[in-house]
Amino acid sequence: MMANLLEHMGMEKDRVQFSWISSAEATKFATVAREVAQSVEALGPNTKFVKGSD
Amino acid sequence: MSETKQTKVVSFLCNWCSYGAADLAGVSRMQYPENIRVIRIPCTGRMSPKFVLSAFREGADGVWVSG
Amino acid sequence: MESYIEQIRTLAVDLLKSGKVDVVIGYRRGSVPMATVPFMARTPEQAKQLTWDSHCTLNLANYLTNRQEKIGIIAKGCDSRNIVNHIVENKINRDQLHIIGVPCKGMVNPKELQTLLDDEIISCAETGSTLTIASSQAEIKIEREDHLRNNCSLCTHRNPVIYDDLVGEAVEEPVLDDPFKDVNAIEAMDADEKWNYFDDLLDGCIRCYACRNACPLCYCPTCFVDESDPQWVGKGQNDTDIKTFHFLRAFHCAGRCTDCGACEAACPMDIHVRAFTRKLIKDSKELFGWEAGMDISKRPPLDTFAPDDPNDFIK
């Protein structure tokens, strides 16, 4: 719900992500980490909610 | 600091789940992107919306919460 | 309306005389037209000052937090839902309360009425569903139904959900075709448009925290904006800080907000602060089938876990 409100306020959806990884799932961790990093990279640097940006 | 700004993803990882997974990934020499910056939290229940906003305030480009 | 006032006063006087309650929380006429102020009547004489009209915009549940004495309280639909919230969140005991429920037909928006006349409104009288407003130059009659506050025109719970005495007859609950039209309109924008929309919206915010103080849900001993160690949000007029404040204030009301409109009524800068909470109300309803403050025996959705909670946002 928090992510929904952030999106509602104009934050891009992929900037906040959630996942659920067990401590045994190192492979999943690496995969998801790569996904998250890529999707954020695709969005480029963030300008919203940054202190001192305005 | 490099010339081009690298995107930073602040990752809040639960001590018992994803932090363990990250540890295991490290021990197993798996590669994951260097723009993931890890913050260990005692439990995902410790997570608060304040953390997300202060991460962005301080210049994070993305936030990843993992339990 | 007049019969409501009579009944409220009679009930309040009886309650105070019999010693059933120590105080009756209600409304008293304000010092300017089109305003009421919250009023705590402690003696039967004081109870005669209680009133009821189309300007009872504040939410009286705000005055219940952590009180020890026995309280009689006047509650319209939204107030009663906030009282349920308070009981569920252990801020007050049900046994302490004697709730005088008042079926509500919506409160009018004084700022809108002011736009109807060129100069300042100096009096406002009410007979049945007609309001007579007058400035020093002119006098006009209007139907109160046409000038309801936005949240009142979207209200579907006009009757109190919990009460010990009901004043008058229950009123018909409206059925709305498209209750979340405003939220949908924002959702249809793209990210930058949304961002700019909220930028414009909060342009006038002076960080007076009236919205927080008027809200019955905001009862934390120390609000996150007042915390200095760690300081989550700056205290100045920085745009990011203003947005952070409004975001977190709204989010703290997730699954609890009853859309009573007290925040907007309190805002001195006329900011549509409900733009944030409306989205949360819509999401609560769509994701959890939840409307705040309807049932004293149910915990709010963000407070409990259920196996069928939506979790498709988790990878």
Coordinates of C-alpha atoms in Angstrom, one line a residue:
Chain A
M1 CA 0.0 0.0 0.0
M2 CA 2.9 2.3 0.7
A3 CA 4.3 1.6 -2.7
N4 CA 0.9 2.4 -4.2
L5 CA 0.8 5.8 -2.5
L6 CA 4.3 6.6 -3.6
E7 CA 3.3 5.7 -7.1
H8 CA 0.2 7.8 -6.7
M9 CA 2.4 10.7 -5.8
G10 CA 4.4 10.3 -9.0
M11 CA 7.3 8.0 -7.9
E12 CA 8.1 5.5 -10.6
K13 CA 6.8 2.1 -9.7
D14 CA 10.1 0.2 -10.0
R15 CA 12.0 2.5 -7.6
V16 CA 10.6 0.7 -4.6
Q17 CA 10.6 -3.1 -4.8
F18 CA 9.9 -5.9 -2.4
S19 CA 10.9 -9.5 -2.4
W20 CA 11.0 -12.5 -0.2
I21 CA 14.1 -14.6 -0.1
S22 CA 15.0 -17.4 2.3
S23 CA 18.5 -17.5 3.7
A24 CA 19.2 -20.6 1.7
E25 CA 18.2 -19.0 -1.6
A26 CA 21.6 -17.4 -2.6
T27 CA 20.8 -18.0 -6.3
K28 CA 17.5 -16.2 -6.0
F29 CA 19.2 -13.4 -4.1
A30 CA 21.7 -12.9 -6.9
T31 CA 19.0 -13.0 -9.6
V32 CA 16.6 -10.6 -7.9
A33 CA 19.5 -8.3 -7.0
R34 CA 20.4 -8.1 -10.7
E35 CA 16.8 -7.5 -11.7
V36 CA 16.3 -4.8 -9.2
A37 CA 19.6 -3.1 -10.1
Q38 CA 18.7 -3.3 -13.8
S39 CA 15.2 -1.9 -13.5
V40 CA 16.4 1.0 -11.4
E41 CA 19.2 1.6 -13.8
A42 CA 16.7 1.8 -16.6
L43 CA 14.8 4.5 -14.7
G44 CA 17.9 6.6 -14.3
P45 CA 18.8 8.8 -11.4
N46 CA 16.1 9.7 -9.0
T47 CA 15.0 13.4 -8.6
K48 CA 12.0 13.0 -6.5
F49 CA 11.9 13.2 -2.7
V50 CA 15.6 14.1 -2.8
K51 CA 16.6 16.8 -0.3
G52 CA 18.1 19.8 -1.9
S53 CA 16.8 19.0 -5.4
D54 CA 14.5 22.0 -5.5
Chain B
M1 CA 33.6 9.1 -7.3
S2 CA 33.2 8.3 -10.9
E3 CA 32.3 10.9 -13.4
T4 CA 28.9 9.5 -14.4
K5 CA 26.6 9.1 -11.5
Q6 CA 26.0 5.4 -10.8
T7 CA 22.5 4.4 -9.7
K8 CA 22.4 3.4 -6.1
V9 CA 19.8 0.9 -4.7
V10 CA 19.5 0.9 -1.0
S11 CA 18.6 -2.6 0.1
F12 CA 17.0 -3.3 3.4
L13 CA 17.6 -6.9 4.1
C14 CA 16.2 -9.0 6.9
N15 CA 19.0 -10.4 9.1
W16 CA 17.5 -13.9 9.0
C17 CA 16.4 -14.2 5.4
S18 CA 17.8 -12.1 2.6
Y19 CA 20.9 -11.0 4.6
G20 CA 21.6 -14.7 5.1
A21 CA 21.0 -15.2 1.4
A22 CA 23.4 -12.4 0.6
D23 CA 26.0 -13.9 2.8
L24 CA 25.6 -17.3 1.2
A25 CA 25.8 -15.6 -2.2
G26 CA 29.1 -14.0 -1.1
V27 CA 30.5 -17.2 0.3
S28 CA 29.5 -19.1 -2.9
R29 CA 31.2 -16.3 -5.0
M30 CA 28.1 -15.4 -6.9
Q31 CA 28.1 -12.1 -8.7
Y32 CA 25.6 -9.4 -8.0
P33 CA 25.5 -5.8 -9.1
E34 CA 27.7 -3.4 -7.1
N35 CA 25.1 -0.7 -7.0
I36 CA 23.2 -2.7 -4.4
R37 CA 24.0 -1.1 -1.1
V38 CA 23.0 -3.3 1.8
I39 CA 21.5 -2.3 5.1
R40 CA 20.9 -5.0 7.6
I41 CA 17.7 -4.8 9.6
P42 CA 16.9 -7.2 12.4
C43 CA 13.7 -8.3 10.7
T44 CA 11.5 -7.0 7.9
G45 CA 9.1 -6.0 10.6
R46 CA 11.5 -3.3 11.5
M47 CA 11.0 -1.7 8.2
S48 CA 9.2 1.6 8.2
P49 CA 8.1 4.0 5.4
K50 CA 10.4 6.6 7.0
F51 CA 13.4 4.5 6.0
V52 CA 12.3 4.5 2.4
L53 CA 11.7 8.2 2.3
S54 CA 15.0 9.0 4.1
A55 CA 16.9 6.8 1.6
F56 CA 15.4 8.8 -1.3
R57 CA 16.1 12.0 0.6
E58 CA 19.8 11.2 0.9
G59 CA 20.0 10.4 -2.7
A60 CA 19.1 6.8 -3.3
D61 CA 17.8 6.0 -6.8
G62 CA 15.9 2.9 -5.7
V63 CA 14.9 1.1 -2.6
W64 CA 14.7 -2.7 -2.3
V65 CA 13.1 -4.3 0.7
S66 CA 13.6 -8.0 1.1
G67 CA 12.5 -10.4 3.8
Chain C
M1 CA -32.1 20.9 12.8
E2 CA -33.9 22.8 15.6
S3 CA -35.5 19.6 16.9
Y4 CA -32.0 18.0 16.8
I5 CA -30.7 20.8 19.0
E6 CA -33.5 20.4 21.5
Q7 CA -33.0 16.6 21.7
I8 CA -29.2 16.9 22.0
R9 CA -29.6 19.4 24.9
T10 CA -32.2 17.3 26.7
L11 CA -30.1 14.1 26.4
A12 CA -27.0 15.9 27.5
V13 CA -28.7 17.6 30.5
D14 CA -30.2 14.2 31.6
L15 CA -26.8 12.5 31.3
L16 CA -25.0 15.1 33.3
K17 CA -27.8 15.4 35.9
S18 CA -28.0 11.6 36.5
G19 CA -24.2 11.5 36.8
K20 CA -23.9 8.9 34.0
V21 CA -21.2 11.0 32.5
D22 CA -18.8 13.6 33.7
V23 CA -18.6 15.6 30.6
V24 CA -20.5 15.9 27.3
I25 CA -18.4 16.7 24.2
G26 CA -20.3 18.5 21.6
Y27 CA -20.4 21.7 19.5
R28 CA -21.0 25.2 20.6
R29 CA -21.7 28.2 18.3
G30 CA -18.5 29.8 17.2
S31 CA -17.6 33.5 17.5
V32 CA -17.9 34.0 13.7
P33 CA -20.8 33.0 11.4
M34 CA -20.6 29.5 9.8
A35 CA -18.4 28.1 12.5
T36 CA -18.8 25.8 15.5
V37 CA -16.3 25.1 18.2
P38 CA -15.8 21.9 20.1
F39 CA -17.3 22.3 23.5
M40 CA -17.0 20.2 26.7
A41 CA -20.1 20.7 28.8
R42 CA -19.5 19.7 32.5
T43 CA -22.7 21.0 34.1
P44 CA -26.3 20.8 33.0
E45 CA -26.3 24.6 32.6
Q46 CA -23.4 24.4 30.2
A47 CA -25.1 21.7 28.3
K48 CA -27.7 24.2 27.2
Q49 CA -25.1 25.8 25.0
L50 CA -24.7 22.7 22.9
T51 CA -25.8 23.2 19.3
W52 CA -26.1 21.4 16.0
D53 CA -26.1 22.9 12.5
S54 CA -24.5 22.6 9.1
H55 CA -21.1 23.7 10.3
C56 CA -20.1 20.9 12.7
T57 CA -17.1 20.1 10.6
L58 CA -14.6 19.1 13.2
N59 CA -14.3 15.5 14.4
L60 CA -15.1 15.2 18.1
A61 CA -13.4 11.7 18.4
N62 CA -10.2 13.7 18.5
Y63 CA -11.0 14.7 22.1
L64 CA -11.3 11.1 23.4
T65 CA -7.7 10.0 23.3
N66 CA -6.6 8.5 26.6
R67 CA -9.3 10.1 28.7
Q68 CA -10.2 8.6 32.0
E69 CA -13.5 10.1 32.9
K70 CA -16.9 9.0 31.7
I71 CA -17.8 10.8 28.5
G72 CA -20.9 11.6 26.6
I73 CA -20.1 12.4 23.0
I74 CA -22.1 13.7 20.1
A75 CA -21.3 11.7 17.0
K76 CA -22.3 12.0 13.4
G77 CA -21.6 9.1 11.0
C78 CA -17.9 9.8 10.5
D79 CA -17.3 10.7 14.2
S80 CA -18.8 7.4 15.2
R81 CA -16.5 5.5 12.9
N82 CA -13.6 7.3 14.4
I83 CA -14.9 6.4 17.9
V84 CA -14.9 2.8 16.8
N85 CA -11.3 3.3 15.6
H86 CA -10.4 4.7 19.0
I87 CA -12.0 1.8 20.8
V88 CA -10.3 -0.8 18.6
E89 CA -6.9 0.9 19.1
N90 CA -7.4 1.0 22.9
K91 CA -7.5 4.7 23.2
I92 CA -10.7 4.7 25.0
N93 CA -13.0 2.1 26.6
R94 CA -16.4 1.5 25.3
D95 CA -17.8 1.4 28.9
Q96 CA -16.6 5.0 29.4
L97 CA -18.7 6.3 26.5
H98 CA -22.2 7.3 26.1
I99 CA -22.6 8.1 22.4
I100 CA -25.3 10.4 21.3
G101 CA -25.6 9.5 17.6
V102 CA -26.8 12.2 15.2
P103 CA -27.8 11.1 11.6
C104 CA -26.0 13.6 9.4
K105 CA -27.0 15.0 6.1
G106 CA -23.6 16.5 5.4
M107 CA -21.9 19.6 6.5
V108 CA -21.7 22.7 4.2
N109 CA -18.4 24.1 3.0
P110 CA -18.1 27.7 4.4
K111 CA -15.4 28.6 1.9
E112 CA -17.8 27.8 -0.9
L113 CA -20.6 29.9 0.6
Q114 CA -18.2 32.8 0.9
T115 CA -17.7 32.8 -2.9
L116 CA -21.4 33.3 -3.4
L117 CA -21.3 36.8 -1.9
D118 CA -18.9 39.6 -2.7
D119 CA -18.1 40.7 0.8
E120 CA -17.8 39.0 4.1
I121 CA -20.6 36.9 5.3
I122 CA -21.9 38.3 8.6
S123 CA -24.7 36.0 9.4
C124 CA -26.0 32.6 8.4
A125 CA -29.3 31.2 9.5
E126 CA -30.8 27.8 8.9
T127 CA -34.3 26.6 8.5
G128 CA -34.9 23.1 7.4
S129 CA -32.7 22.5 4.4
T130 CA -32.4 26.2 3.5
L131 CA -29.6 28.5 4.6
T132 CA -29.9 32.2 4.6
I133 CA -26.6 33.9 4.3
A134 CA -26.1 37.6 4.5
S135 CA -23.3 40.1 4.1
S136 CA -23.7 43.8 4.9
Q137 CA -24.8 44.3 1.2
A138 CA -26.9 41.3 0.3
E139 CA -28.9 38.4 1.5
I140 CA -29.5 35.1 -0.3
K141 CA -31.2 31.9 0.3
I142 CA -29.6 28.6 -0.8
E143 CA -30.2 24.9 -0.5
R144 CA -27.6 23.3 1.8
E145 CA -27.6 20.2 -0.3
D146 CA -26.0 22.1 -3.1
H147 CA -23.0 23.3 -1.1
L148 CA -21.9 20.3 0.9
R149 CA -18.2 19.7 1.6
N150 CA -16.6 17.4 -0.9
N151 CA -16.2 14.5 1.6
C152 CA -19.8 14.9 2.7
S153 CA -21.1 14.6 -0.8
L154 CA -19.1 11.4 -1.2
C155 CA -20.2 10.0 2.2
T156 CA -22.0 6.7 2.3
H157 CA -22.2 6.3 6.0
R158 CA -24.3 9.2 7.3
N159 CA -25.8 7.3 10.2
P160 CA -23.7 6.6 13.2
V161 CA -22.5 3.0 13.3
I162 CA -22.3 2.9 17.0
Y163 CA -24.5 4.8 19.5
D164 CA -26.4 4.6 22.8
D165 CA -29.1 7.2 21.9
L166 CA -30.0 8.3 18.4
V167 CA -31.2 11.8 17.8
G168 CA -34.1 11.9 15.3
E169 CA -34.6 9.3 12.6
A170 CA -31.9 7.5 10.7
V171 CA -31.4 9.1 7.3
E172 CA -31.2 7.3 4.0
E173 CA -27.6 6.3 2.9
P174 CA -26.7 7.5 -0.5
V175 CA -25.5 5.1 -3.1
L176 CA -22.7 6.5 -5.3
D177 CA -22.0 5.4 -8.9
D178 CA -18.4 6.3 -8.9
P179 CA -17.1 7.2 -5.5
F180 CA -13.4 7.4 -6.4
K181 CA -13.7 9.6 -9.5
D182 CA -11.1 12.0 -8.1
V183 CA -8.6 9.3 -7.3
N184 CA -9.0 7.7 -10.7
A185 CA -8.4 11.0 -12.4
I186 CA -5.0 11.2 -10.6
E187 CA -4.2 7.6 -11.3
A188 CA -4.7 8.2 -15.0
M189 CA -1.8 10.7 -15.1
D190 CA 1.8 9.6 -15.8
A191 CA 4.5 9.8 -13.1
D192 CA 5.7 13.4 -13.8
E193 CA 2.1 14.7 -14.1
K194 CA 1.3 13.2 -10.8
W195 CA 4.4 14.7 -9.3
N196 CA 3.6 18.1 -10.6
Y197 CA 0.0 17.8 -9.5
F198 CA 1.1 17.2 -5.9
D199 CA 3.7 19.9 -6.2
D200 CA 1.0 22.4 -7.1
L201 CA -1.4 21.0 -4.5
L202 CA 1.1 21.6 -1.7
D203 CA 2.3 24.9 -3.0
G204 CA 0.6 26.8 -0.2
C205 CA 1.4 24.5 2.7
I206 CA 2.9 26.5 5.6
R207 CA 3.6 23.4 7.8
C208 CA 1.2 24.5 10.5
Y209 CA 0.2 20.9 11.2
A210 CA -3.4 21.9 11.6
C211 CA -4.4 18.9 9.5
R212 CA -2.5 16.6 11.8
N213 CA -3.9 18.2 14.9
A214 CA -7.5 18.1 13.7
C215 CA -7.2 14.5 12.8
P216 CA -8.6 12.0 15.4
L217 CA -6.1 9.4 14.1
C218 CA -3.0 11.4 14.9
Y219 CA -2.5 10.8 18.6
C220 CA 1.1 9.7 18.8
P221 CA 2.8 11.2 21.9
T222 CA 5.6 12.5 19.6
C223 CA 4.8 12.9 16.0
F224 CA 7.5 11.9 13.5
V225 CA 7.8 15.5 12.4
D226 CA 8.7 16.6 15.9
E227 CA 11.3 14.0 16.4
S228 CA 14.8 15.4 16.3
D229 CA 16.9 12.3 16.9
P230 CA 16.8 10.8 14.4
Q231 CA 15.3 13.6 12.4
W232 CA 13.2 12.0 9.7
V233 CA 11.9 15.1 8.1
G234 CA 13.3 18.7 8.0
K235 CA 11.3 21.4 9.7
G236 CA 11.5 24.1 7.1
Q237 CA 9.7 24.9 3.9
N238 CA 11.7 22.7 1.7
D239 CA 9.5 21.1 -0.9
T240 CA 10.8 17.6 -0.2
D241 CA 10.2 18.0 3.5
I242 CA 6.6 19.2 2.9
K243 CA 5.9 16.3 0.6
T244 CA 7.5 13.9 3.1
F245 CA 5.3 15.2 5.8
H246 CA 2.1 14.9 3.8
F247 CA 3.1 11.5 2.5
L248 CA 3.8 10.1 5.9
R249 CA 0.9 11.8 7.6
A250 CA -1.4 10.2 5.1
F251 CA 0.2 6.9 5.2
H252 CA -0.2 6.7 9.0
C253 CA -3.9 6.9 8.3
A254 CA -3.9 4.0 5.9
G255 CA -6.8 1.7 6.6
R256 CA -8.0 4.0 9.4
C257 CA -9.1 7.2 7.7
T258 CA -12.9 7.7 7.6
D259 CA -12.8 10.6 5.3
C260 CA -14.3 12.9 7.9
G261 CA -12.8 15.9 6.3
A262 CA -11.5 17.5 9.6
C263 CA -8.1 17.9 8.0
E264 CA -9.4 19.9 5.1
A265 CA -11.8 21.9 7.3
A266 CA -8.8 22.8 9.5
C267 CA -6.4 23.8 6.7
P268 CA -5.9 27.6 6.7
M269 CA -4.5 27.4 3.2
D270 CA -7.4 25.4 1.7
I271 CA -5.2 22.6 0.5
H272 CA -7.0 19.5 -0.6
V273 CA -5.1 17.3 1.8
R274 CA -7.6 14.5 1.3
A275 CA -6.1 13.9 -2.1
F276 CA -3.6 11.6 -0.3
T277 CA -6.0 9.8 2.1
R278 CA -8.6 9.2 -0.6
K279 CA -6.1 7.0 -2.5
L280 CA -5.6 5.0 0.7
I281 CA -9.3 4.6 1.3
K282 CA -9.7 3.4 -2.2
D283 CA -6.8 0.9 -1.9
S284 CA -8.1 -0.4 1.5
K285 CA -11.4 -1.1 -0.1
E286 CA -10.0 -2.7 -3.2
L287 CA -7.2 -4.7 -1.7
F288 CA -8.7 -5.6 1.7
G289 CA -12.4 -5.0 1.2
W290 CA -12.1 -2.7 4.2
E291 CA -13.8 0.4 5.4
A292 CA -12.4 2.0 8.5
G293 CA -14.4 2.1 11.7
M294 CA -17.3 0.0 10.8
D295 CA -17.0 -2.8 13.3
I296 CA -15.8 -2.7 16.9
S297 CA -14.7 -6.4 16.8
K298 CA -12.4 -6.2 13.8
R299 CA -8.7 -5.2 13.6
P300 CA -7.6 -2.9 10.8
P301 CA -6.1 -4.8 7.8
L302 CA -2.6 -3.3 8.1
D303 CA -2.6 -4.5 11.7
T304 CA -3.3 -8.1 11.1
F305 CA -2.1 -10.9 8.8
A306 CA -4.5 -13.0 6.8
P307 CA -3.4 -15.8 4.4
D308 CA -5.3 -14.2 1.6
D309 CA -3.6 -10.7 1.9
P310 CA -2.6 -9.5 -1.5
N311 CA 1.1 -10.2 -2.0
D312 CA 1.6 -9.9 -5.7
F313 CA 3.9 -6.9 -5.2
I314 CA 6.5 -9.3 -3.6
K315 CA 8.9 -10.9 -5.9

